[in-house]
Amino acid sequence: MLTLCKVLAADLPGCVILPHDTATFKQSMKSYWAQQEREAVPACVVQPRDVEQLSVTIKILKREFRQRHRNAAGAQGAGLFAIRSGGHSPVPGASSIKGGIMIDLSLFNEVTPSDDGSSVVLGTGARWRDVSRALEDKGIAVIGGRNSAVGVGGLVLGGGLSFFTPRYGPVCSNILSYEIVLASGDVVTASASTNPDLWRALKGGSNNFGIVTRFTARSFASSKIWSGFLWMPGFQAPKVLAAFHEAVNQVNMYDSHASGPMVCFSYVQQLRIQIITVNLVYTKQLEENKWPACWKNSSFGLLWRLWSTCKVRTLTSASDELNSLSPYGLRQVFATTTIKNDPATIAAAHTAYYDAITLVNCVKNMAWTFVLQPLLPKWARNGDANPMGIDDGTDEPLVIVGFTINWTEGRDDEFVKDTTRRVIEQIDAAAAANRTGHRFRYLNYCAEWQRPFESYGEENWQFLKEMSKKYDPEGLFQKGCVGGFKLDVEDGAS
Ligand SMILES: Cc1cc2nc3c(=O)[nH]c(=O)nc-3n(C[C@H](O)[C@H](O)[C@H](O)COP(=O)(O)OP(=O)(O)OC[C@H]3O[C@@H](n4cnc5c(N)ncnc54)[C@H](O)[C@@H]3O)c2cc1C
């Protein structure tokens, strides 16, 4: 791999960082959110400054991939390279690669609004904080991430849930065009009029078709929003679960400025306490710093709380607050499932979370968090069509169940992963028994053992496989870039 790094360095002067460039190399590795990702040390980091340099990188990697394929008679260039934008995926190897080539897209960080304010070009390596800061002064916003430190690239390519999703749909459904470097090294546009099939495939297709450098996102007039957290002690759980169920049922009636409420139940091992947080957001500027009627009149408005941080603030401030609850440098696991908004299934999911506390209590410095948030089929119908298969023709609200767990010791990795998997399986079994499950698994919350593309439905999955064969016939992004969720294309190599 060192020889390949040298070839890249010769053709891309100033773009290749080797481990002996200690400070820059360390800085690049530190930008991962999850500690496990930082520990997968690549042979070198390639940091292209523009799309031409990225194209050269891909052409060199493609040559190497072919070479290996020839030499190893079909073994392909397994694990040749990884792609990273904001480095927030907690899935091991999604954007990191031990001993391989790591393509760091952090220099693609432009945020350029169009003259008429109707769209914004976003570099894949920008963080959502860069985006909201650049747009706030102009009185516009895009349908983007809720956590300021998360990267644009991974979130948009995995679908994207935003404060603005009830109004406009998933983030990916509001991308007018993509600039992408294909496996051939060609730089192409994917939009409604140019390569429209690729345009659709990129809406939830993750890193399976090429490397996206720039997204042109729809924008709209926006000013301050109302946002914050209610903090409550763990014993409020039954009331919070009931309030969540009720609010999600009524969400259909709220105006679409009310974002989906996000409810988190956390067990903090160090303090041996349970804490509940509820994130409430209303995206329209209010005249007074008072609760908007939809939340005040909801069951959340009546809940007794320790304190509330809800107030009128900028989008940056709201997303910074979410980020302040997600510290860098810890070991991390995410896992998810989707259920209907059924009280018995929600209660069973909470019980599965709660019962596991005694099991995970042995994990040092652990925060064991169970998250509920709504996803309405009608939200998924907003914006441009995507292949995620969320809309199954009914109007029944869905609930995305998530686990986000952090801890400090590597020796606990397998135990945490296995326990989380068992808890998810328990929830799925309860949902199956109640007939309240749903096949969708949100890719950006999936654990490494989950299969998000299968969850999009057979037709959508087949479509994505066909797009892979069309735009990457030799399977560079299936077998050379192995990290993240792959499509299981039967015949990746021609
Ligand atoms: C603290 C936290 C908060 C979050 N909040 C939200 C939220 O509000 N809404 C939401 O929807 N999700 C949220 N997520 C999930 C988030 O969307 C995913 O973790 C996402 O993958 C992060 O994107 P990234 O660019 O930072 O990640 P990376 O780790 O850099 O990339 C993730 C995956 O995308 C691929 N990829 C990245 N850029 C490109 C590119 N340009 N071309 C091709 N492939 C690429 C990578 O190879 C990798 O497989 C959150 C995650 C965390 C950790």
Coordinates of C-alpha atoms in Angstrom, one line a residue, residues 161-362:
L161 CA -33.8 13.8 8.7
S162 CA -34.0 17.6 9.3
F163 CA -36.0 20.0 11.5
F164 CA -37.6 21.0 8.2
T165 CA -38.6 17.4 7.1
P166 CA -42.3 17.8 8.0
R167 CA -42.5 20.7 5.6
Y168 CA -40.2 19.6 2.8
G169 CA -39.3 15.9 3.2
P170 CA -36.0 14.1 3.7
V171 CA -32.8 16.1 3.1
C172 CA -32.0 14.0 0.0
S173 CA -35.4 14.8 -1.6
N174 CA -34.4 18.4 -1.7
I175 CA -31.1 18.0 -3.7
L176 CA -31.5 19.5 -7.1
S177 CA -28.2 18.3 -8.4
Y178 CA -25.1 16.4 -7.5
E179 CA -21.6 16.7 -8.9
I180 CA -20.1 13.2 -8.7
V181 CA -16.8 11.5 -9.7
L182 CA -17.7 8.1 -11.1
A183 CA -15.6 5.0 -11.0
S184 CA -14.2 5.9 -14.4
G185 CA -12.9 9.1 -13.0
D186 CA -15.4 11.1 -15.1
V187 CA -17.0 14.0 -13.4
V188 CA -20.7 14.1 -14.1
T189 CA -23.8 15.9 -13.0
A190 CA -26.9 14.1 -11.7
S191 CA -30.1 16.1 -11.8
A192 CA -33.7 15.8 -12.9
S193 CA -32.6 16.5 -16.5
T194 CA -29.1 15.0 -16.6
N195 CA -28.6 11.4 -15.5
P196 CA -32.0 11.4 -13.7
D197 CA -31.7 7.7 -12.7
L198 CA -28.4 8.4 -10.9
W199 CA -30.0 11.5 -9.3
R200 CA -32.7 9.3 -7.8
A201 CA -30.2 6.5 -6.8
L202 CA -28.1 9.0 -4.9
K203 CA -31.1 9.9 -2.7
G204 CA -30.4 7.3 0.0
G205 CA -27.8 5.2 -2.0
S206 CA -24.8 6.3 0.2
N207 CA -21.3 5.7 -1.2
N208 CA -22.3 3.1 -3.8
F209 CA -22.1 5.1 -7.0
G210 CA -19.1 7.4 -6.8
I211 CA -17.8 10.3 -4.8
V212 CA -20.1 13.3 -4.6
T213 CA -18.2 16.6 -4.3
R214 CA -21.0 19.1 -4.4
F215 CA -24.8 19.1 -3.7
T216 CA -27.1 21.8 -5.0
A217 CA -29.8 22.1 -2.3
R218 CA -33.1 23.8 -2.4
S219 CA -33.3 26.8 -0.1
F220 CA -36.1 28.9 1.4
A221 CA -36.6 32.0 3.5
S222 CA -35.9 31.3 7.1
S223 CA -35.1 33.3 10.2
K224 CA -34.8 32.3 13.9
I225 CA -36.5 29.1 15.1
W226 CA -37.8 28.0 18.5
S227 CA -35.9 25.1 19.9
G228 CA -34.6 23.4 23.0
F229 CA -34.7 20.5 25.4
L230 CA -36.9 19.6 28.3
W231 CA -34.9 17.7 30.9
M232 CA -36.7 15.2 33.1
P233 CA -35.9 12.5 35.7
G234 CA -36.1 8.9 34.6
F235 CA -39.3 8.2 36.7
Q236 CA -41.3 10.4 34.2
A237 CA -40.8 7.7 31.6
P238 CA -44.4 6.4 31.5
K239 CA -45.8 10.0 31.1
V240 CA -43.2 10.9 28.4
L241 CA -44.0 7.7 26.4
A242 CA -47.7 8.6 26.5
A243 CA -47.0 12.2 25.6
F244 CA -44.9 11.0 22.6
H245 CA -47.5 8.6 21.4
E246 CA -50.2 11.3 21.6
A247 CA -48.1 14.0 20.0
V248 CA -47.1 11.8 17.1
N249 CA -50.8 10.9 16.5
Q250 CA -51.6 14.6 16.5
V251 CA -48.6 15.6 14.4
N252 CA -50.8 15.2 11.3
M253 CA -52.9 18.1 12.6
Y254 CA -50.0 20.5 13.6
D255 CA -48.8 23.0 11.1
S256 CA -45.7 21.7 9.3
H257 CA -43.4 24.1 11.2
A258 CA -43.5 21.7 14.1
S259 CA -40.5 19.4 13.8
G260 CA -40.8 15.7 14.9
P261 CA -40.2 15.6 18.6
M262 CA -37.1 13.6 19.6
V263 CA -37.3 11.8 22.9
C264 CA -34.2 10.3 24.5
F265 CA -34.0 8.0 27.5
S266 CA -30.5 7.7 28.9
Y267 CA -28.8 5.7 31.5
V268 CA -25.5 7.3 32.6
Q269 CA -23.4 4.5 34.2
Q270 CA -20.9 6.8 36.0
L271 CA -23.7 8.6 37.9
R272 CA -26.0 5.6 37.9
I273 CA -29.0 7.8 37.0
Q274 CA -31.6 7.8 34.3
I275 CA -32.4 11.0 32.5
I276 CA -34.9 11.9 29.9
T277 CA -34.6 14.7 27.3
V278 CA -37.2 15.9 24.8
N279 CA -36.1 18.0 21.9
L280 CA -38.9 20.3 20.7
V281 CA -38.6 22.5 17.7
Y282 CA -40.8 25.0 15.8
T283 CA -39.2 26.3 12.6
K284 CA -41.2 29.5 12.2
Q285 CA -40.1 32.8 13.8
L286 CA -42.3 33.6 16.8
E287 CA -43.1 37.2 17.7
E288 CA -42.6 36.5 21.4
N289 CA -40.2 34.1 23.2
K290 CA -43.1 31.9 24.3
W291 CA -43.9 28.3 23.6
P292 CA -45.7 27.9 20.2
A293 CA -49.3 26.8 20.6
C294 CA -48.8 23.4 19.0
W295 CA -46.2 22.4 21.7
K296 CA -47.9 24.3 24.5
N297 CA -51.2 22.5 23.9
S298 CA -49.5 19.1 23.4
S299 CA -49.0 16.6 26.2
F300 CA -45.4 17.7 26.3
G301 CA -46.5 21.1 27.5
L302 CA -48.0 19.6 30.7
L303 CA -45.0 17.5 31.7
W304 CA -43.2 18.3 34.9
R305 CA -39.5 19.0 34.2
L306 CA -36.3 19.8 35.9
W307 CA -35.6 22.6 33.4
S308 CA -36.2 23.6 29.8
T309 CA -33.8 25.3 27.4
C310 CA -36.5 26.0 24.8
K311 CA -36.3 29.5 23.3
V312 CA -36.1 31.5 20.1
R313 CA -32.6 31.2 18.7
T314 CA -30.7 30.8 15.5
L315 CA -30.6 27.5 13.6
T316 CA -26.8 27.4 14.4
S317 CA -27.5 27.8 18.1
A318 CA -30.2 25.0 18.0
S319 CA -27.9 22.6 16.2
D320 CA -25.0 23.5 18.4
E321 CA -27.1 22.6 21.4
L322 CA -27.7 19.1 19.9
N323 CA -24.0 18.8 19.2
S324 CA -23.1 19.7 22.8
L325 CA -24.8 16.4 23.9
S326 CA -22.7 14.3 21.5
P327 CA -19.0 14.5 22.6
Y328 CA -16.2 13.5 20.3
G329 CA -13.6 10.7 20.9
L330 CA -15.8 8.1 22.7
R331 CA -16.5 4.6 21.4
Q332 CA -19.9 4.6 19.7
V333 CA -22.6 2.3 18.5
F334 CA -25.8 3.2 16.7
A335 CA -28.7 0.7 15.9
T336 CA -32.2 1.3 14.7
T337 CA -35.6 -0.2 13.9
T338 CA -38.9 1.2 12.8
I339 CA -42.3 0.6 14.3
K340 CA -45.8 2.0 14.1
N341 CA -47.0 4.5 16.6
D342 CA -48.6 1.8 18.8
P343 CA -48.5 2.4 22.6
A344 CA -48.0 -1.3 23.4
T345 CA -45.0 -1.6 21.0
I346 CA -43.5 1.6 22.2
A347 CA -43.8 0.4 25.8
A348 CA -42.2 -2.9 24.8
A349 CA -39.3 -1.1 23.2
H350 CA -38.8 1.0 26.3
T351 CA -38.9 -2.1 28.5
A352 CA -36.2 -3.7 26.3
Y353 CA -34.1 -0.6 26.8
Y354 CA -34.8 -0.5 30.5
D355 CA -34.2 -4.2 31.2
A356 CA -30.8 -4.1 29.5
I357 CA -29.6 -1.5 31.9
T358 CA -28.7 -4.2 34.5
L359 CA -26.7 -6.0 31.7
V360 CA -24.8 -3.0 30.5
N361 CA -24.1 -1.6 33.9
C362 CA -20.8 -3.4 33.9

